[in-house]
Short mmCIF file of N, CA, C and O in Angstrom, two decimals:
data_model
loop_
_atom_site.label_atom_id
_atom_site.label_comp_id
_atom_site.label_asym_id
_atom_site.label_seq_id
_atom_site.Cartn_x
_atom_site.Cartn_y
_atom_site.Cartn_z
N MET A 114 19.23 39.22 15.28
CA MET A 114 18.58 40.30 14.53
C MET A 114 18.26 41.41 15.35
O MET A 114 17.53 41.05 16.49
N SER A 115 18.53 42.59 15.19
CA SER A 115 18.22 43.78 16.16
C SER A 115 16.71 44.01 16.01
O SER A 115 15.93 43.84 15.01
N ASP A 116 16.22 44.73 17.00
CA ASP A 116 14.61 45.06 17.01
C ASP A 116 14.47 46.35 16.33
O ASP A 116 13.39 46.85 16.26
N PHE A 117 15.58 47.04 15.89
CA PHE A 117 15.41 48.46 15.11
C PHE A 117 16.23 48.29 13.90
O PHE A 117 17.20 47.71 13.78
N TYR A 118 15.62 49.04 12.96
CA TYR A 118 16.02 49.04 11.53
C TYR A 118 15.98 50.33 11.08
O TYR A 118 14.84 51.09 11.13
N GLU A 119 16.91 50.85 10.41
CA GLU A 119 16.94 52.43 9.74
C GLU A 119 17.58 52.23 8.37
O GLU A 119 18.77 51.74 8.42
N GLU A 120 17.03 52.68 7.45
CA GLU A 120 17.78 52.84 6.04
C GLU A 120 17.28 54.21 5.36
O GLU A 120 16.17 54.56 5.40
N ASP A 121 18.19 54.74 4.68
CA ASP A 121 17.89 55.85 3.71
C ASP A 121 17.53 55.17 2.40
O ASP A 121 18.38 54.55 1.86
N LEU A 122 16.59 55.61 1.93
CA LEU A 122 16.12 55.12 0.53
C LEU A 122 15.31 56.14 -0.17
O LEU A 122 14.43 56.81 0.16
N LEU A 123 15.89 56.55 -1.42
CA LEU A 123 15.22 57.51 -2.35
C LEU A 123 14.91 58.80 -1.66
O LEU A 123 13.82 59.33 -1.66
N SER A 124 15.76 59.32 -0.88
CA SER A 124 15.56 60.50 -0.24
C SER A 124 14.67 60.46 1.02
O SER A 124 14.35 61.56 1.74
N TYR A 125 14.13 59.35 1.41
CA TYR A 125 13.35 59.00 2.74
C TYR A 125 14.08 58.38 3.57
O TYR A 125 15.03 57.54 3.28
N THR A 126 13.70 58.24 4.82
CA THR A 126 14.32 57.46 5.89
C THR A 126 13.29 56.47 6.45
O THR A 126 12.21 56.87 6.68
N ILE A 127 13.65 55.24 6.35
CA ILE A 127 12.76 54.13 6.71
C ILE A 127 13.12 53.81 8.13
O ILE A 127 14.38 53.60 8.54
N TYR A 128 12.17 53.58 9.14
CA TYR A 128 12.37 53.17 10.40
C TYR A 128 11.44 51.96 10.68
O TYR A 128 10.29 51.98 10.31
N VAL A 129 12.06 50.98 11.22
CA VAL A 129 11.25 49.73 11.70
C VAL A 129 11.63 49.38 13.14
O VAL A 129 12.77 49.42 13.51
N GLU A 130 10.70 49.22 14.09
CA GLU A 130 11.01 48.78 15.49
C GLU A 130 9.93 47.86 15.98
O GLU A 130 8.83 47.95 15.40
N VAL A 131 10.13 47.39 17.06
CA VAL A 131 9.17 46.59 17.70
C VAL A 131 8.03 47.47 18.21
O VAL A 131 8.29 48.46 18.80
N SER A 132 6.82 47.03 17.90
CA SER A 132 5.63 47.79 18.57
C SER A 132 5.40 47.55 19.87
O SER A 132 5.08 46.41 20.24
N ALA A 133 5.41 48.70 20.65
CA ALA A 133 5.12 48.56 22.18
C ALA A 133 3.64 48.04 22.40
O ALA A 133 3.47 47.38 23.48
N ALA A 134 2.79 48.36 21.55
CA ALA A 134 1.31 47.96 21.60
C ALA A 134 1.13 46.40 21.65
O ALA A 134 0.05 45.97 21.87
N TYR A 135 2.02 45.78 20.85
CA TYR A 135 1.92 44.29 20.74
C TYR A 135 2.93 43.39 21.49
O TYR A 135 3.65 42.72 20.90
N ARG A 136 2.98 43.69 22.76
CA ARG A 136 4.20 43.17 23.74
C ARG A 136 4.11 41.59 23.70
O ARG A 136 5.19 41.12 23.85
N TYR A 137 2.98 41.00 23.74
CA TYR A 137 2.71 39.58 23.85
C TYR A 137 2.81 38.82 22.45
O TYR A 137 2.95 37.72 22.44
N ASN A 138 2.43 39.49 21.41
CA ASN A 138 2.38 39.00 20.23
C ASN A 138 3.19 39.84 19.25
O ASN A 138 2.63 40.88 18.66
N PRO A 139 4.54 39.74 19.19
CA PRO A 139 5.37 40.82 18.60
C PRO A 139 5.00 41.22 17.13
O PRO A 139 4.65 40.39 16.43
N ALA A 140 5.03 42.54 16.94
CA ALA A 140 4.74 43.16 15.73
C ALA A 140 5.61 44.30 15.42
O ALA A 140 6.38 44.65 16.48
N PHE A 141 5.92 44.66 14.20
CA PHE A 141 6.87 45.64 13.95
C PHE A 141 6.16 46.89 13.32
O PHE A 141 5.45 46.60 12.38
N SER A 142 6.35 47.94 13.85
CA SER A 142 5.72 49.19 13.20
C SER A 142 6.85 49.84 12.40
O SER A 142 7.99 49.80 12.63
N TRP A 143 6.41 50.31 11.30
CA TRP A 143 7.36 51.04 10.17
C TRP A 143 6.86 52.39 9.84
O TRP A 143 5.65 52.67 10.09
N SER A 144 7.90 53.23 9.51
CA SER A 144 7.43 54.61 8.92
C SER A 144 8.37 54.90 8.14
O SER A 144 9.58 54.63 7.99
N VAL A 145 7.87 56.01 7.29
CA VAL A 145 8.74 56.50 6.14
C VAL A 145 8.65 58.01 6.26
O VAL A 145 7.54 58.60 6.29
N CYS A 146 9.88 58.53 6.59
CA CYS A 146 9.97 59.98 6.95
C CYS A 146 10.87 60.61 5.92
O CYS A 146 11.74 60.17 5.38
N LYS A 147 10.69 62.16 6.03
CA LYS A 147 11.72 62.98 5.26
C LYS A 147 11.54 64.42 5.99
O LYS A 147 10.36 64.85 6.19
N ASP A 148 12.63 64.90 6.34
CA ASP A 148 12.63 66.29 6.91
C ASP A 148 11.77 66.33 8.05
O ASP A 148 10.90 67.34 8.23
N ASN A 149 11.84 65.23 9.14
CA ASN A 149 11.06 65.31 10.30
C ASN A 149 9.57 65.14 10.04
O ASN A 149 8.81 65.52 10.99
N ILE A 150 9.11 64.79 8.89
CA ILE A 150 7.68 64.60 8.65
C ILE A 150 7.49 63.16 8.27
O ILE A 150 8.17 62.47 7.37
N GLU A 151 6.45 62.54 8.89
CA GLU A 151 6.14 61.24 8.56
C GLU A 151 5.20 60.97 7.52
O GLU A 151 4.03 61.62 7.51
N TYR A 152 5.39 60.44 6.28
CA TYR A 152 4.64 60.42 5.18
C TYR A 152 3.74 59.08 5.18
O TYR A 152 2.70 59.14 4.43
N ASP A 153 4.30 58.14 5.74
CA ASP A 153 3.44 56.79 5.65
C ASP A 153 3.79 55.94 6.88
O ASP A 153 5.07 56.17 7.36
N SER A 154 2.98 54.99 7.29
CA SER A 154 3.21 54.21 8.37
C SER A 154 2.51 52.95 8.37
O SER A 154 1.56 52.95 7.74
N GLY A 155 2.90 51.89 9.08
CA GLY A 155 2.07 50.71 9.04
C GLY A 155 2.52 49.74 10.09
O GLY A 155 3.56 49.97 10.99
N LEU A 156 2.04 48.50 10.11
CA LEU A 156 2.20 47.42 10.97
C LEU A 156 2.42 46.17 10.50
O LEU A 156 1.57 45.82 9.46
N ALA A 157 3.41 45.34 10.65
CA ALA A 157 3.60 44.13 10.10
C ALA A 157 3.88 43.13 11.29
O ALA A 157 4.47 43.47 12.24
N PHE A 158 3.72 41.76 11.02
CA PHE A 158 3.98 40.80 12.03
C PHE A 158 5.28 40.13 11.88
O PHE A 158 5.65 39.32 12.69
N SER A 159 6.04 40.57 11.03
CA SER A 159 7.55 40.23 10.90
C SER A 159 8.41 41.35 10.46
O SER A 159 7.91 42.34 9.66
N LYS A 160 9.54 41.21 10.95
CA LYS A 160 10.41 42.54 10.57
C LYS A 160 10.83 42.58 9.07
O LYS A 160 10.83 43.55 8.47
N ASP A 161 10.94 41.40 8.40
CA ASP A 161 11.12 41.46 7.01
C ASP A 161 10.05 41.91 6.18
O ASP A 161 10.17 42.76 5.24
N ASP A 162 8.73 41.50 6.62
CA ASP A 162 7.60 42.28 6.04
C ASP A 162 7.53 43.84 6.15
O ASP A 162 7.11 44.48 5.39
N ALA A 163 7.77 44.21 7.46
CA ALA A 163 7.61 45.63 7.69
C ALA A 163 8.81 46.31 6.91
O ALA A 163 8.54 47.42 6.28
N ILE A 164 9.98 45.84 6.67
CA ILE A 164 10.96 46.49 5.77
C ILE A 164 10.58 46.52 4.38
O ILE A 164 10.48 47.58 3.73
N ALA A 165 9.96 45.37 3.90
CA ALA A 165 9.44 45.44 2.47
C ALA A 165 8.35 46.34 2.41
O ALA A 165 8.23 47.13 1.37
N GLU A 166 7.28 46.42 3.25
CA GLU A 166 6.33 47.39 3.19
C GLU A 166 6.81 48.78 3.22
O GLU A 166 6.29 49.66 2.47
N ALA A 167 7.78 49.15 4.12
CA ALA A 167 8.34 50.49 4.17
C ALA A 167 9.01 50.69 2.95
O ALA A 167 8.81 51.94 2.33
N LYS A 168 9.79 49.77 2.26
CA LYS A 168 10.56 50.13 1.02
C LYS A 168 9.51 50.44 -0.06
O LYS A 168 9.72 51.18 -0.90
N ALA A 169 8.37 49.61 -0.21
CA ALA A 169 7.27 49.70 -1.05
C ALA A 169 6.77 51.22 -0.95
O ALA A 169 6.47 51.79 -1.99
N ALA A 170 6.52 51.55 0.32
CA ALA A 170 5.93 52.95 0.36
C ALA A 170 6.72 54.13 -0.03
O ALA A 170 6.17 55.05 -0.69
N ALA A 171 8.15 53.94 0.44
CA ALA A 171 9.17 54.92 -0.08
C ALA A 171 9.16 55.06 -1.55
O ALA A 171 9.30 56.23 -2.13
N THR A 172 9.22 53.91 -2.25
CA THR A 172 9.29 53.83 -3.86
C THR A 172 8.05 54.52 -4.31
O THR A 172 8.15 55.29 -5.21
N LYS A 173 6.94 54.23 -3.75
CA LYS A 173 5.67 54.89 -4.19
C LYS A 173 5.56 56.43 -3.96
O LYS A 173 5.27 56.99 -4.88
N LEU A 174 6.20 56.81 -2.85
CA LEU A 174 6.04 58.16 -2.57
C LEU A 174 7.06 59.05 -3.43
O LEU A 174 6.76 60.08 -3.83
N SER A 175 8.16 58.34 -3.72
CA SER A 175 9.26 59.04 -4.78
C SER A 175 8.76 59.15 -6.06
O SER A 175 9.21 59.95 -6.78
N SER A 176 7.69 58.41 -6.48
CA SER A 176 7.29 58.31 -7.88
C SER A 176 6.09 59.39 -8.04
O SER A 176 5.57 59.53 -9.11
N GLU A 177 5.61 59.90 -6.95
CA GLU A 177 4.40 60.80 -6.95
C GLU A 177 4.87 62.15 -7.18
O GLU A 177 5.89 62.44 -6.98
#
C-alpha cells in the first residue's frame, strides 16, 4: 500500500499522506481541497481511517 493517496470526490480533491510529525508512530494526515484552497484537514492513525474521514468531510462540505 502506498504512503500517498489522492482522489477526486464531489468536486473536491482528497489527499492522504504519512505525517512527518509522527515519524516513530506512523499517522496519516488528510486534507480536502478545491481550487488550491484547503477546506478541511485532520490526522488519523491508519490510512483507511484517514481516507474515510476525508471522504466524510468532502461529503459534508458538498452538502453545505
